[in-house]
C-alpha cells in the first residue's frame, strides 16, 4: 500500500489550498481505500478539510495537537479520514492556520 508524508509550516492566517498538489497520489487511478492521518505542533491552531473529488470527507476540523508532531502522526490514534475514493477523484487536503 503506497503512502506519502507531507510536512508544512504555516504562518498566521495562511491557507494551503491542497497539500497534495503535484503529488503522484493527487489523483486516484482506481478504486482505493484512502486513510488520512494528521497532527499539528502544540503551538499551532490549524484546521483541515478533506475532499475526495467533489465529496467532502471532513469539514473544517481542528487538527490533533502533539508535542512531537515532527515525528508524524501515530497510527491509529491520529486517523481523521478512512474511506474509499473513486477512480479519477482528486484528493484535496486544505490546511488553514488561524
PDB file of C-alpha atoms in Angstrom:
ATOM      1  CA  UNK A   1       0.000   0.000   0.000  1.00  0.00           C
ATOM      2  CA  UNK A   2       1.581   3.319  -1.030  1.00  0.00           C
ATOM      3  CA  UNK A   3       1.890   6.106   1.478  1.00  0.00           C
ATOM      4  CA  UNK A   4       3.052   9.708   1.431  1.00  0.00           C
ATOM      5  CA  UNK A   5       4.092  12.070   4.204  1.00  0.00           C
ATOM      6  CA  UNK A   6       3.729  15.834   3.895  1.00  0.00           C
ATOM      7  CA  UNK A   7       5.036  18.460   6.302  1.00  0.00           C
ATOM      8  CA  UNK A   8       4.010  22.106   6.093  1.00  0.00           C
ATOM      9  CA  UNK A   9       4.987  25.140   8.137  1.00  0.00           C
ATOM     10  CA  UNK A  10       2.158  27.663   8.221  1.00  0.00           C
ATOM     11  CA  UNK A  11       2.321  31.314   9.192  1.00  0.00           C
ATOM     12  CA  UNK A  12      -0.581  33.224  10.758  1.00  0.00           C
ATOM     13  CA  UNK A  13      -3.753  33.213   8.649  1.00  0.00           C
ATOM     14  CA  UNK A  14      -2.115  31.162   5.872  1.00  0.00           C
ATOM     15  CA  UNK A  15      -4.175  28.755   3.754  1.00  0.00           C
ATOM     16  CA  UNK A  16      -2.652  25.842   1.851  1.00  0.00           C
ATOM     17  CA  UNK A  17      -5.269  25.040  -0.805  1.00  0.00           C
ATOM     18  CA  UNK A  18      -4.076  21.475  -1.414  1.00  0.00           C
ATOM     19  CA  UNK A  19      -1.031  19.869   0.166  1.00  0.00           C
ATOM     20  CA  UNK A  20      -1.453  17.014  -2.339  1.00  0.00           C
ATOM     21  CA  UNK A  21      -0.988  19.318  -5.378  1.00  0.00           C
ATOM     22  CA  UNK A  22       1.689  17.933  -7.671  1.00  0.00           C
ATOM     23  CA  UNK A  23       1.950  14.625  -5.818  1.00  0.00           C
ATOM     24  CA  UNK A  24       1.703  11.356  -7.715  1.00  0.00           C
ATOM     25  CA  UNK A  25      -1.101  10.497  -5.284  1.00  0.00           C
ATOM     26  CA  UNK A  26      -3.191  13.611  -6.005  1.00  0.00           C
ATOM     27  CA  UNK A  27      -5.453  11.758  -8.471  1.00  0.00           C
ATOM     28  CA  UNK A  28      -6.789   8.273  -7.761  1.00  0.00           C
ATOM     29  CA  UNK A  29      -6.179   5.804 -10.592  1.00  0.00           C
ATOM     30  CA  UNK A  30      -8.540   3.060  -9.410  1.00  0.00           C
ATOM     31  CA  UNK A  31     -10.919   2.477  -6.509  1.00  0.00           C
ATOM     32  CA  UNK A  32      -8.787   2.851  -3.398  1.00  0.00           C
ATOM     33  CA  UNK A  33      -9.077   2.993   0.344  1.00  0.00           C
ATOM     34  CA  UNK A  34      -7.616   6.324   1.441  1.00  0.00           C
ATOM     35  CA  UNK A  35      -6.619   6.987   5.025  1.00  0.00           C
ATOM     36  CA  UNK A  36      -5.555  10.442   6.179  1.00  0.00           C
ATOM     37  CA  UNK A  37      -3.661  10.935   9.416  1.00  0.00           C
ATOM     38  CA  UNK A  38      -2.778  14.370  10.772  1.00  0.00           C
ATOM     39  CA  UNK A  39      -1.033  16.071  13.642  1.00  0.00           C
ATOM     40  CA  UNK A  40      -0.068  19.686  14.421  1.00  0.00           C
ATOM     41  CA  UNK A  41       2.524  21.190  16.747  1.00  0.00           C
ATOM     42  CA  UNK A  42       1.043  22.069  20.129  1.00  0.00           C
ATOM     43  CA  UNK A  43       1.661  25.769  19.450  1.00  0.00           C
ATOM     44  CA  UNK A  44      -0.332  25.910  16.200  1.00  0.00           C
ATOM     45  CA  UNK A  45      -4.066  26.393  15.634  1.00  0.00           C
ATOM     46  CA  UNK A  46      -4.687  24.612  12.339  1.00  0.00           C
ATOM     47  CA  UNK A  47      -7.891  23.332  10.743  1.00  0.00           C
ATOM     48  CA  UNK A  48      -8.186  20.819   7.913  1.00  0.00           C
ATOM     49  CA  UNK A  49     -10.693  19.964   5.166  1.00  0.00           C
ATOM     50  CA  UNK A  50     -10.501  16.782   3.107  1.00  0.00           C
ATOM     51  CA  UNK A  51     -12.230  16.108  -0.226  1.00  0.00           C
ATOM     52  CA  UNK A  52     -12.247  13.041  -2.474  1.00  0.00           C
ATOM     53  CA  UNK A  53     -13.330  14.558  -5.791  1.00  0.00           C
ATOM     54  CA  UNK A  54     -16.388  16.708  -5.014  1.00  0.00           C
ATOM     55  CA  UNK A  55     -17.257  14.675  -1.914  1.00  0.00           C
ATOM     56  CA  UNK A  56     -16.442  16.365   1.393  1.00  0.00           C
ATOM     57  CA  UNK A  57     -14.888  13.814   3.737  1.00  0.00           C
ATOM     58  CA  UNK A  58     -14.004  16.107   6.635  1.00  0.00           C
ATOM     59  CA  UNK A  59     -15.288  19.631   7.150  1.00  0.00           C
ATOM     60  CA  UNK A  60     -13.045  22.354   8.604  1.00  0.00           C
ATOM     61  CA  UNK A  61     -11.942  20.438  11.708  1.00  0.00           C
ATOM     62  CA  UNK A  62      -9.125  21.313  14.106  1.00  0.00           C
ATOM     63  CA  UNK A  63      -6.017  19.153  13.809  1.00  0.00           C
ATOM     64  CA  UNK A  64      -4.948  16.935  16.666  1.00  0.00           C
ATOM     65  CA  UNK A  65      -2.077  18.535  18.549  1.00  0.00           C
ATOM     66  CA  UNK A  66       1.035  16.830  19.814  1.00  0.00           C
ATOM     67  CA  UNK A  67       4.327  17.870  21.352  1.00  0.00           C
ATOM     68  CA  UNK A  68       6.212  15.546  18.986  1.00  0.00           C
ATOM     69  CA  UNK A  69       4.397  16.431  15.763  1.00  0.00           C
ATOM     70  CA  UNK A  70       7.735  16.474  13.920  1.00  0.00           C
ATOM     71  CA  UNK A  71       7.765  12.690  14.324  1.00  0.00           C
ATOM     72  CA  UNK A  72       4.494  12.486  12.432  1.00  0.00           C
ATOM     73  CA  UNK A  73       1.071  11.144  13.309  1.00  0.00           C
ATOM     74  CA  UNK A  74       0.589   7.959  15.288  1.00  0.00           C
ATOM     75  CA  UNK A  75      -1.293   5.082  13.676  1.00  0.00           C
ATOM     76  CA  UNK A  76      -4.178   4.583  14.564  1.00  0.00           C
ATOM     77  CA  UNK A  77      -4.532   7.468  17.069  1.00  0.00           C
ATOM     78  CA  UNK A  78      -4.338  10.345  14.560  1.00  0.00           C
ATOM     79  CA  UNK A  79      -6.635   8.914  11.851  1.00  0.00           C
ATOM     80  CA  UNK A  80      -9.076  11.576  10.610  1.00  0.00           C
ATOM     81  CA  UNK A  81     -10.415  10.100   7.334  1.00  0.00           C
ATOM     82  CA  UNK A  82     -10.838   6.481   6.222  1.00  0.00           C
ATOM     83  CA  UNK A  83     -12.971   5.990   3.105  1.00  0.00           C
ATOM     84  CA  UNK A  84     -12.999   4.755  -0.493  1.00  0.00           C
ATOM     85  CA  UNK A  85     -12.021   7.133  -3.308  1.00  0.00           C
ATOM     86  CA  UNK A  86     -13.288   6.518  -6.850  1.00  0.00           C
ATOM     87  CA  UNK A  87     -11.108   6.396  -9.977  1.00  0.00           C
ATOM     88  CA  UNK A  88     -10.311   9.921 -11.167  1.00  0.00           C
ATOM     89  CA  UNK A  89     -11.057  11.543  -7.799  1.00  0.00           C
ATOM     90  CA  UNK A  90      -8.721  14.362  -6.838  1.00  0.00           C
ATOM     91  CA  UNK A  91      -7.574  14.137  -3.232  1.00  0.00           C
ATOM     92  CA  UNK A  92      -7.690  17.647  -1.780  1.00  0.00           C
ATOM     93  CA  UNK A  93      -6.376  18.383   1.692  1.00  0.00           C
ATOM     94  CA  UNK A  94      -6.721  22.054   2.666  1.00  0.00           C
ATOM     95  CA  UNK A  95      -4.967  23.473   5.743  1.00  0.00           C
ATOM     96  CA  UNK A  96      -5.818  26.788   7.402  1.00  0.00           C
ATOM     97  CA  UNK A  97      -3.776  28.410  10.168  1.00  0.00           C
ATOM     98  CA  UNK A  98      -5.914  30.716  12.303  1.00  0.00           C
TER      99      UNK A  98
END
